[in-house]
PDB file of C-alpha atoms in Angstrom:
ATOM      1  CA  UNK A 123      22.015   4.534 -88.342  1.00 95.00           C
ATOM      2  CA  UNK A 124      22.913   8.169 -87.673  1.00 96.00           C
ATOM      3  CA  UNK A 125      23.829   9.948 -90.441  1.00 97.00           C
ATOM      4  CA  UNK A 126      24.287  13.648 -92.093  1.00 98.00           C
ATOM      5  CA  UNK A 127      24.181  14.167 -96.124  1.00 98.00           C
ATOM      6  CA  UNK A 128      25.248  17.512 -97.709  1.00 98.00           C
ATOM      7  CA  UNK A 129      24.213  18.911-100.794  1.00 98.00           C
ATOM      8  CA  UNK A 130      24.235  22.289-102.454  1.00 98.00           C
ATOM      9  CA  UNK A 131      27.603  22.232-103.758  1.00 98.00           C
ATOM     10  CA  UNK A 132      28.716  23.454-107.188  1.00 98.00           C
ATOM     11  CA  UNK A 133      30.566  25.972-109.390  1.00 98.00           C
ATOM     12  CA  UNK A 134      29.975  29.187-108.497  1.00 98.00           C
ATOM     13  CA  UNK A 135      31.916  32.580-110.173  1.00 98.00           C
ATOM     14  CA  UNK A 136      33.217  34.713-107.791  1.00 98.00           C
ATOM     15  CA  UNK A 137      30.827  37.248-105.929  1.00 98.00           C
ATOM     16  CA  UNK A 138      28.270  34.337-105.995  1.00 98.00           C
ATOM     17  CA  UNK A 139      26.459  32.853-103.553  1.00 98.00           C
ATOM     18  CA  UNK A 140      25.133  28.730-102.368  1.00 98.00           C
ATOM     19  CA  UNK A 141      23.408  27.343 -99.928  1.00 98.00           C
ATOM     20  CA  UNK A 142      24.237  23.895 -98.594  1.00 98.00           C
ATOM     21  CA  UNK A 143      22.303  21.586 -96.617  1.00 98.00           C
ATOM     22  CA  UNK A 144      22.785  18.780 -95.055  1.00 98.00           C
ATOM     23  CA  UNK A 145      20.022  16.235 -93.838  1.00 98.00           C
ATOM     24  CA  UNK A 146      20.934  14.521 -90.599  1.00 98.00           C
ATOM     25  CA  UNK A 147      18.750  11.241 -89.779  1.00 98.00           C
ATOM     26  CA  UNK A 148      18.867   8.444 -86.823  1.00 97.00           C
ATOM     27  CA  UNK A 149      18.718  10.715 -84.236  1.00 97.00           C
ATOM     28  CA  UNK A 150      17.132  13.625 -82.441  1.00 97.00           C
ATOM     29  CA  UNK A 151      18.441  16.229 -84.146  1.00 97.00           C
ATOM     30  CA  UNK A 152      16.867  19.086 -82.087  1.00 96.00           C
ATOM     31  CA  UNK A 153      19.639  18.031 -78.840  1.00 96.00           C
ATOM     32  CA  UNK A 154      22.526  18.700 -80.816  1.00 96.00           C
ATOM     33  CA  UNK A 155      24.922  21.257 -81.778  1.00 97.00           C
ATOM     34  CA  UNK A 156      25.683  21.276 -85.351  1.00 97.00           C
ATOM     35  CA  UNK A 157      29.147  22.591 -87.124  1.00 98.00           C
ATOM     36  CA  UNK A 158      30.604  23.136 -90.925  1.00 98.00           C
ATOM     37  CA  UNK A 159      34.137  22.315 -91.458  1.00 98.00           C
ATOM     38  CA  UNK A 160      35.766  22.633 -94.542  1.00 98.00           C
ATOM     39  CA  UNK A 161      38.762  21.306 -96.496  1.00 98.00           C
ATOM     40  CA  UNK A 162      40.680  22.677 -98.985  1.00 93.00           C
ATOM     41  CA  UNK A 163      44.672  21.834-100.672  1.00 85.00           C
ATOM     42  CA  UNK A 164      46.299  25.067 -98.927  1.00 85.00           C
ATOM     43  CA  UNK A 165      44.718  25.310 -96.231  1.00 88.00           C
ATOM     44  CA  UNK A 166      43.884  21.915 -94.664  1.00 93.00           C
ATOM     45  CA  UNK A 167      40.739  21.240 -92.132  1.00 97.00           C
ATOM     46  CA  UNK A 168      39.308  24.642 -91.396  1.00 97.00           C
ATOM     47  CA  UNK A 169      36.465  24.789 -88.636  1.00 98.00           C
ATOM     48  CA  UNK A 170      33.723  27.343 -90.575  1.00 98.00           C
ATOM     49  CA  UNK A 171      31.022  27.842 -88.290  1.00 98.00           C
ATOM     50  CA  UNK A 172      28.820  26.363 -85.502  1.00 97.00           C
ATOM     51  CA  UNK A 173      25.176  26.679 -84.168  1.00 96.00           C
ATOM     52  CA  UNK A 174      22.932  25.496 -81.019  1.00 96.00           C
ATOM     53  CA  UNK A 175      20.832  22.914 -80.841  1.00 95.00           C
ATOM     54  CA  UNK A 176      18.030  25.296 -80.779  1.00 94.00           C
ATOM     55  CA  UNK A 177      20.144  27.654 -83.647  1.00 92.00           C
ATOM     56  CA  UNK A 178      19.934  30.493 -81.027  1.00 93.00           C
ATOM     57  CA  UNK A 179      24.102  30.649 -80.694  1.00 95.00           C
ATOM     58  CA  UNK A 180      26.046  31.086 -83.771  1.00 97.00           C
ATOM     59  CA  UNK A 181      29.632  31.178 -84.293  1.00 97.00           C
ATOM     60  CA  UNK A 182      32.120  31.820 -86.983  1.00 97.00           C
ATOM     61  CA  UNK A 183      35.195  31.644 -87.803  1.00 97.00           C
ATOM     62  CA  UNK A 184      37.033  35.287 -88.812  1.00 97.00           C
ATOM     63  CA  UNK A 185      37.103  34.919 -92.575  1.00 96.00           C
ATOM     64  CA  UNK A 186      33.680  34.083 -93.026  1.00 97.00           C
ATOM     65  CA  UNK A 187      31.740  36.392 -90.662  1.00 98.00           C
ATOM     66  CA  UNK A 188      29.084  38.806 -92.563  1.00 97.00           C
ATOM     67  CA  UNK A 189      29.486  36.754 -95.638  1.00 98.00           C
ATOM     68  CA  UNK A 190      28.182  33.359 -94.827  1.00 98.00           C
ATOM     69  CA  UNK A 191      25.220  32.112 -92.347  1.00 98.00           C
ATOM     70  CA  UNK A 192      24.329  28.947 -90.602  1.00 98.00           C
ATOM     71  CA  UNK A 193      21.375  28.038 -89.520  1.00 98.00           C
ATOM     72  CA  UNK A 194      18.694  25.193 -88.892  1.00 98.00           C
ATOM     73  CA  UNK A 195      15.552  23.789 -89.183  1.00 98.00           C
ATOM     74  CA  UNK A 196      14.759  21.422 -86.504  1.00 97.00           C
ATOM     75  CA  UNK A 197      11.119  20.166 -88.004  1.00 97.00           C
ATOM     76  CA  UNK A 198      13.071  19.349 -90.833  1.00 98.00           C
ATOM     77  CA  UNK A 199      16.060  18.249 -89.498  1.00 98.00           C
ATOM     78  CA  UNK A 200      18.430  19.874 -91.686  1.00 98.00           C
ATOM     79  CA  UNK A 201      21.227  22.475 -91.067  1.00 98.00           C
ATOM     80  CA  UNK A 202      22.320  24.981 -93.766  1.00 98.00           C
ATOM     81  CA  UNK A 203      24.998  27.168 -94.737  1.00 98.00           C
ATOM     82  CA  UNK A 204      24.309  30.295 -96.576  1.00 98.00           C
ATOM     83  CA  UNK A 205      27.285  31.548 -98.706  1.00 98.00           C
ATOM     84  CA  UNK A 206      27.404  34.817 -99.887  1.00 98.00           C
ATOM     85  CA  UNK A 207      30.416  37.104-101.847  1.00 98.00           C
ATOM     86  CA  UNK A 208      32.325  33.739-102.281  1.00 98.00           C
ATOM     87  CA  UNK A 209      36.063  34.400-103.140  1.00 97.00           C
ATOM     88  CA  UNK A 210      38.482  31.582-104.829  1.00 95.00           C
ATOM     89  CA  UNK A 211      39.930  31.004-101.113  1.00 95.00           C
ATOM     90  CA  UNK A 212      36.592  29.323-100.166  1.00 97.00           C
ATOM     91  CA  UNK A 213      37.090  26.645-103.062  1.00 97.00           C
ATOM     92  CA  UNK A 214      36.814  23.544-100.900  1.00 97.00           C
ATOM     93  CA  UNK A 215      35.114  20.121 -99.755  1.00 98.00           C
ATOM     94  CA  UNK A 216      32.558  21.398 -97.040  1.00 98.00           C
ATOM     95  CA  UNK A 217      31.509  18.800 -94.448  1.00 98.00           C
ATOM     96  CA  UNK A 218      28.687  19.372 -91.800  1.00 98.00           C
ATOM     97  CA  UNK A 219      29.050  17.481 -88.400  1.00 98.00           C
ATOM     98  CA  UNK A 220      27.305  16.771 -85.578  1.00 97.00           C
ATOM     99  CA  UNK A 221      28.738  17.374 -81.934  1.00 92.00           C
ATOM    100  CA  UNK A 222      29.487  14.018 -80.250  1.00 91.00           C
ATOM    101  CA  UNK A 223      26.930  14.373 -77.502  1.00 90.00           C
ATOM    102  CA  UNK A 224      23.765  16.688 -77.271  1.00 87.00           C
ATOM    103  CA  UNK A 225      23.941  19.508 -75.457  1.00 87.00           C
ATOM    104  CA  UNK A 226      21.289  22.569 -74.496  1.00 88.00           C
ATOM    105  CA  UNK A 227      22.505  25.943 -75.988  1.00 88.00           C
ATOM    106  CA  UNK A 228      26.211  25.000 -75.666  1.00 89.00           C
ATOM    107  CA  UNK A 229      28.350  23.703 -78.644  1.00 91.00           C
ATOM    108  CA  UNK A 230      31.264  21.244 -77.163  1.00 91.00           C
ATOM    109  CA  UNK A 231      33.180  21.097 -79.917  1.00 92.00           C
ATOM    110  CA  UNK A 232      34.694  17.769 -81.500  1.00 96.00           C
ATOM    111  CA  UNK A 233      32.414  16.187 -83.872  1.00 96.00           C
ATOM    112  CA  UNK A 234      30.883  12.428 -84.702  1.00 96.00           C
ATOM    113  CA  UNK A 235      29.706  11.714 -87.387  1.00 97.00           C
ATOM    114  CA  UNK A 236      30.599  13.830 -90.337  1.00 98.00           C
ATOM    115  CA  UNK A 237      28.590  13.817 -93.610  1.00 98.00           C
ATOM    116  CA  UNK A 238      30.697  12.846 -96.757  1.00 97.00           C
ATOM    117  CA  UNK A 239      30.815  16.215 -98.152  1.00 98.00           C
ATOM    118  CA  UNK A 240      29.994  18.693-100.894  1.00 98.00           C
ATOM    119  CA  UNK A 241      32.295  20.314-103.301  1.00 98.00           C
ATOM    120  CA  UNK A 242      32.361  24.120-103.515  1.00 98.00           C
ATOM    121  CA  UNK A 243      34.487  25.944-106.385  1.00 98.00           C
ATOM    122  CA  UNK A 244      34.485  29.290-106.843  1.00 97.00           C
ATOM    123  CA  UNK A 245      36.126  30.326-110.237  1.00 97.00           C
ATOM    124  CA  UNK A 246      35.317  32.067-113.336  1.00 96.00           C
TER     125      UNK A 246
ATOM    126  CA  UNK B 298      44.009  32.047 -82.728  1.00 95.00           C
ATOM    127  CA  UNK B 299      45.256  28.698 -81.583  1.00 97.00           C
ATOM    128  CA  UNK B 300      47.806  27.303 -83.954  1.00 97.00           C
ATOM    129  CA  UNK B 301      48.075  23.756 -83.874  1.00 98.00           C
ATOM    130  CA  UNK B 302      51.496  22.048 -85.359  1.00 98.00           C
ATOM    131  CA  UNK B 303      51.835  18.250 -86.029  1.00 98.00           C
ATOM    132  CA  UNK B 304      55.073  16.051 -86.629  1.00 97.00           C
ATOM    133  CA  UNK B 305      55.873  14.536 -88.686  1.00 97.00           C
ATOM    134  CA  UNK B 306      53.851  15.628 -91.416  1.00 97.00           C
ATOM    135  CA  UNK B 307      54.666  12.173 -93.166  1.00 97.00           C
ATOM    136  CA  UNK B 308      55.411   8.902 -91.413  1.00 96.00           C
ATOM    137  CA  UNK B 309      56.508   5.521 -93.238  1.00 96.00           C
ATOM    138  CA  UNK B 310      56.439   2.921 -91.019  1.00 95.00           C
ATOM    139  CA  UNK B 311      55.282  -1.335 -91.148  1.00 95.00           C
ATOM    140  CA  UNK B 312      52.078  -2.845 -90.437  1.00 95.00           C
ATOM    141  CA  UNK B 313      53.484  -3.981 -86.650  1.00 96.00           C
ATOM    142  CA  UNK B 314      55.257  -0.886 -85.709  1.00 96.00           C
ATOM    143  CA  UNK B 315      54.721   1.188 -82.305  1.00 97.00           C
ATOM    144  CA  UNK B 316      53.638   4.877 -84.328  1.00 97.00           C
ATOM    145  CA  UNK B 317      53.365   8.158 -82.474  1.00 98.00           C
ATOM    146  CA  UNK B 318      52.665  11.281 -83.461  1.00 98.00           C
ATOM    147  CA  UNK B 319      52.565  14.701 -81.580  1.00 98.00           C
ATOM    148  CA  UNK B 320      50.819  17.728 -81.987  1.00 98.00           C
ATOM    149  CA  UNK B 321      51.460  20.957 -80.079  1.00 98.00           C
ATOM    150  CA  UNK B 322      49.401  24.240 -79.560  1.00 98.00           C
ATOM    151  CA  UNK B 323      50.696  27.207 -79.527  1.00 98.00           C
ATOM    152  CA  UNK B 324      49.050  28.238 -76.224  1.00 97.00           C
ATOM    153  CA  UNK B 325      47.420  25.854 -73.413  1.00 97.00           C
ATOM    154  CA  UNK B 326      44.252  24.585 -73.972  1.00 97.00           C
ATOM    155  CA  UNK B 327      44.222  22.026 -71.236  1.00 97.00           C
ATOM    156  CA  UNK B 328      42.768  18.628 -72.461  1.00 97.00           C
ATOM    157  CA  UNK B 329      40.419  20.051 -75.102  1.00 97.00           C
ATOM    158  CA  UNK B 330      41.981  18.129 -77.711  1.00 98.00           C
ATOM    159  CA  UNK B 331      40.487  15.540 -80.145  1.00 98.00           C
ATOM    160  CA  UNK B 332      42.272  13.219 -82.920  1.00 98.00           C
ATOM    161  CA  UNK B 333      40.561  12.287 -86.088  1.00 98.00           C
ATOM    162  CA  UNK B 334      41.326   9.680 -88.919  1.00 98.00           C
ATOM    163  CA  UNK B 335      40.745  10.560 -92.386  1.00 97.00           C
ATOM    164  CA  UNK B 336      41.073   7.775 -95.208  1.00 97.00           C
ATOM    165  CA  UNK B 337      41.247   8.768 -98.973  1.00 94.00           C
ATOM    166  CA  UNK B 338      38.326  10.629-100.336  1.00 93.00           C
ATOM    167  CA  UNK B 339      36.384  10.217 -96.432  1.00 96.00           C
ATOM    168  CA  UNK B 340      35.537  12.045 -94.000  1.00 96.00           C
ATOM    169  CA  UNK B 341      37.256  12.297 -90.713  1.00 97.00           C
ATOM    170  CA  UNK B 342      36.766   9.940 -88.144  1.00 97.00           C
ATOM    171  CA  UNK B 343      36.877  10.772 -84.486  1.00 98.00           C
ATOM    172  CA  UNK B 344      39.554   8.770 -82.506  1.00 98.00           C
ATOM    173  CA  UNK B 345      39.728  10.164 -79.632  1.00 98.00           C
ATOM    174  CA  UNK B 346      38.367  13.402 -77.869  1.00 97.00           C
ATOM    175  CA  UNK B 347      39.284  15.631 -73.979  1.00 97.00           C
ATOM    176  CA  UNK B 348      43.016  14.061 -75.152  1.00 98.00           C
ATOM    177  CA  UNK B 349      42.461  10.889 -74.212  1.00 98.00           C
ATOM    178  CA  UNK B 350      39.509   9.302 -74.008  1.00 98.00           C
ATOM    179  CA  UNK B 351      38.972   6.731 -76.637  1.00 98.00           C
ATOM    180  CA  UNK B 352      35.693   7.003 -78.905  1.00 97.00           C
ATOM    181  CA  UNK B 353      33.232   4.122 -78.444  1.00 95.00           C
ATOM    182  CA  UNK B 354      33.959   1.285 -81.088  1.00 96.00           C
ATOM    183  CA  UNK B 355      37.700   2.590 -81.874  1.00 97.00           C
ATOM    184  CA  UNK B 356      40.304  -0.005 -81.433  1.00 97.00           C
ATOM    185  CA  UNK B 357      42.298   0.107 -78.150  1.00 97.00           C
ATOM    186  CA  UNK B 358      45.539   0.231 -79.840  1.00 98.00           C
ATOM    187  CA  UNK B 359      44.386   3.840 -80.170  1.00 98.00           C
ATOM    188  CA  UNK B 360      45.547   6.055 -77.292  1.00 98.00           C
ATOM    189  CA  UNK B 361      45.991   9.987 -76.600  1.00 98.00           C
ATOM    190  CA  UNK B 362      47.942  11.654 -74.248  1.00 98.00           C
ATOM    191  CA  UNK B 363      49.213  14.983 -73.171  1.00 98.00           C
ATOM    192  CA  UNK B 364      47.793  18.373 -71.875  1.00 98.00           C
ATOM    193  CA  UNK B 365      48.933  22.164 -71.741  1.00 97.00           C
ATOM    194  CA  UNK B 366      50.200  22.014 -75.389  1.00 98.00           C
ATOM    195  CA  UNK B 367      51.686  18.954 -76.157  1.00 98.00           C
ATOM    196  CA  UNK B 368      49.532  16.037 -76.983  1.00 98.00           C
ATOM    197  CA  UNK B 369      50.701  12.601 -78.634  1.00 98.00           C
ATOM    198  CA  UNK B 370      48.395   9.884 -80.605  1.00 98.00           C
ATOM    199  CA  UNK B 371      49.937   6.544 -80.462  1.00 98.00           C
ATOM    200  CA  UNK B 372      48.736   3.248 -82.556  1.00 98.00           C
ATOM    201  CA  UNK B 373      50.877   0.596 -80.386  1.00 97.00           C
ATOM    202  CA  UNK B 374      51.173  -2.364 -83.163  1.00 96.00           C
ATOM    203  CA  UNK B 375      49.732  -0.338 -86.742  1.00 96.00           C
ATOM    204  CA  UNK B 376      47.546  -2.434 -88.960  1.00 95.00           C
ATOM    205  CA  UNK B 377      46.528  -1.979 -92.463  1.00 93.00           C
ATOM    206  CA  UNK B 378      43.742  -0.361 -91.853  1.00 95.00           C
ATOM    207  CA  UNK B 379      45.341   2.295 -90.089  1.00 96.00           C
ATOM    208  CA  UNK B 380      47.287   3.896 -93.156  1.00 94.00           C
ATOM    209  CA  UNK B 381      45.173   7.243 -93.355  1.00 97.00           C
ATOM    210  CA  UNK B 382      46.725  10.712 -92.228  1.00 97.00           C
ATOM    211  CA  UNK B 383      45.709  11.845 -88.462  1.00 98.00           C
ATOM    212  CA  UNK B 384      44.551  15.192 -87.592  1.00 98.00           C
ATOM    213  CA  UNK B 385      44.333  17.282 -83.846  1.00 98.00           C
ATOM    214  CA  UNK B 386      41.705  19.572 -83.262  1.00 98.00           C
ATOM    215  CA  UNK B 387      42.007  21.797 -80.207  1.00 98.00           C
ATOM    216  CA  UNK B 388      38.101  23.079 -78.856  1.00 97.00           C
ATOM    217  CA  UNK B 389      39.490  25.210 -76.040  1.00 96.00           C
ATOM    218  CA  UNK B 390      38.438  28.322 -78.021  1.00 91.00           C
ATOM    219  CA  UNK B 391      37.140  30.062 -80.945  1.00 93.00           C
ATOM    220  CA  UNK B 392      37.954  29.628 -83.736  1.00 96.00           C
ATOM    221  CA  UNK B 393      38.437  26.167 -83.483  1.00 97.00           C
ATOM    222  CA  UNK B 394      41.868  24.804 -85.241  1.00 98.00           C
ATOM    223  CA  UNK B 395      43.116  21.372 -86.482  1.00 98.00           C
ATOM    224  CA  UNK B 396      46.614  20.611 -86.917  1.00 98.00           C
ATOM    225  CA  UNK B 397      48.228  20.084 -90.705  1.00 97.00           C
ATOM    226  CA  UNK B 398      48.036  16.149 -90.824  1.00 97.00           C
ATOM    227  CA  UNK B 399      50.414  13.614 -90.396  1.00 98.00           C
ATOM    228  CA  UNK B 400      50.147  10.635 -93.306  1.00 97.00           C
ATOM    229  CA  UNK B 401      51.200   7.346 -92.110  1.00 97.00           C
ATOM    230  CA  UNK B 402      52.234   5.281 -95.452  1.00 95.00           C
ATOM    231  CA  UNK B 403      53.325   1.911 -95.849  1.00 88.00           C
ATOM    232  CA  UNK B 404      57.337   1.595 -95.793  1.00 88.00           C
TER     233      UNK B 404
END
């Protein structure tokens, strides 16, 4: 069965920092593309950020650049998201997923299966 | 960056009816479009992906059209199963944007 589980999520004050990670299993995670997408009340499905299969392309969205990184370990099979100088705005459900079909060093863009998600709050 | 608009953003309609929804972009971006299902307290579900090709195991009822920037999701005879709310996700470029959900209740 192919699937992704999150974890990392939590309360954090503002300025703070997490890392998530989410453990993918039942399949070869090295072929694929991975992505975070988050979901929050006011803002709806937001696409965060993206990597390679081999973690040698990133990509961001605008809001997030220089504060948060993704990356990967492929001989562990687990992709992460660093998140640094969190602000209330990136209170949120954050869901990794996997890009439908493998790819080398190209991300495609839509995304099956998604993990169930971990919850993120930044308040004080 | 690519806005992506759905309507309705609420739908009430009977387990039998014909439901479409539409989503448009606020720029072309061809037939990089893909639907997702989301049920309470899930995650999405991919539906359908490149606007109209149906995702392996998803009931045919399911169908996408549309390219440019207007792009429709149609369930042809709605079952009970299918009361979640529907998003559109456009991958033509960065950063990649869904659209705002459209909930399909029960009437």
């Amino acid at each position: 069965e192919v699937k992704l589980v999150e974890s990392g999520g939590g309360l954090v004050q503002p300025g703070g920092s997490l890392r998530l990670s989410c453990a993918a299993s039942g399949f070869t995670f090295s072929n694929y593309a991975m992505t975070w997408v988050r979901q929050t009340p006011g803002r709806g499905l937001e696409w965060v950020a993206a990597l390679t299969d081999s973690g040698s392309g990133t990509y961001y969205t605008d809001s997030v650049k220089g504060r948060f990184t993704i990356y990967r370990d492929n001989s562990r099979n687990t992709v992460y998201l660093q998140l640094n100088s969190l602000r209330g705005d990136d209170t949120g459900v954050y869901y990794c997923a996997r890009d439908r079909y493998s790819s080398t060093n190209a991300v495609r863009g839509w995304f099956d299966p998604w993990g169930q998600g971990t919850l993120v709050i930044v308040s004080s | 960056d690519i806005q992506m608009t759905q309507s309705p953003s609420t739908l009430s309609a009977s387990a039998g009816d014909r439901v479409t929804i539409t989503c448009r972009a606020s720029q072309s971006i061809s037939s990089w479009l893909a639907w997702y299902q989301q049920k309470s307290g899930k995650a999405p579900k991919l539906l359908i992906y490149k606007a109209s090709t149906l995702e392996n195991g998803v009931p045919s009822r399911f169908s996408g059209s549309g390219s440019g920037t207007e792009f429709t999701l149609t369930i042809s005879s709605l079952q009970p199963d299918d009361f979640a709310t529907y998003y559109c996700q456009q991958y033509n470029g960065y950063p990649w944007t869904f659209g705002q959900g459209t909930k399909v209740e029960i009437k």
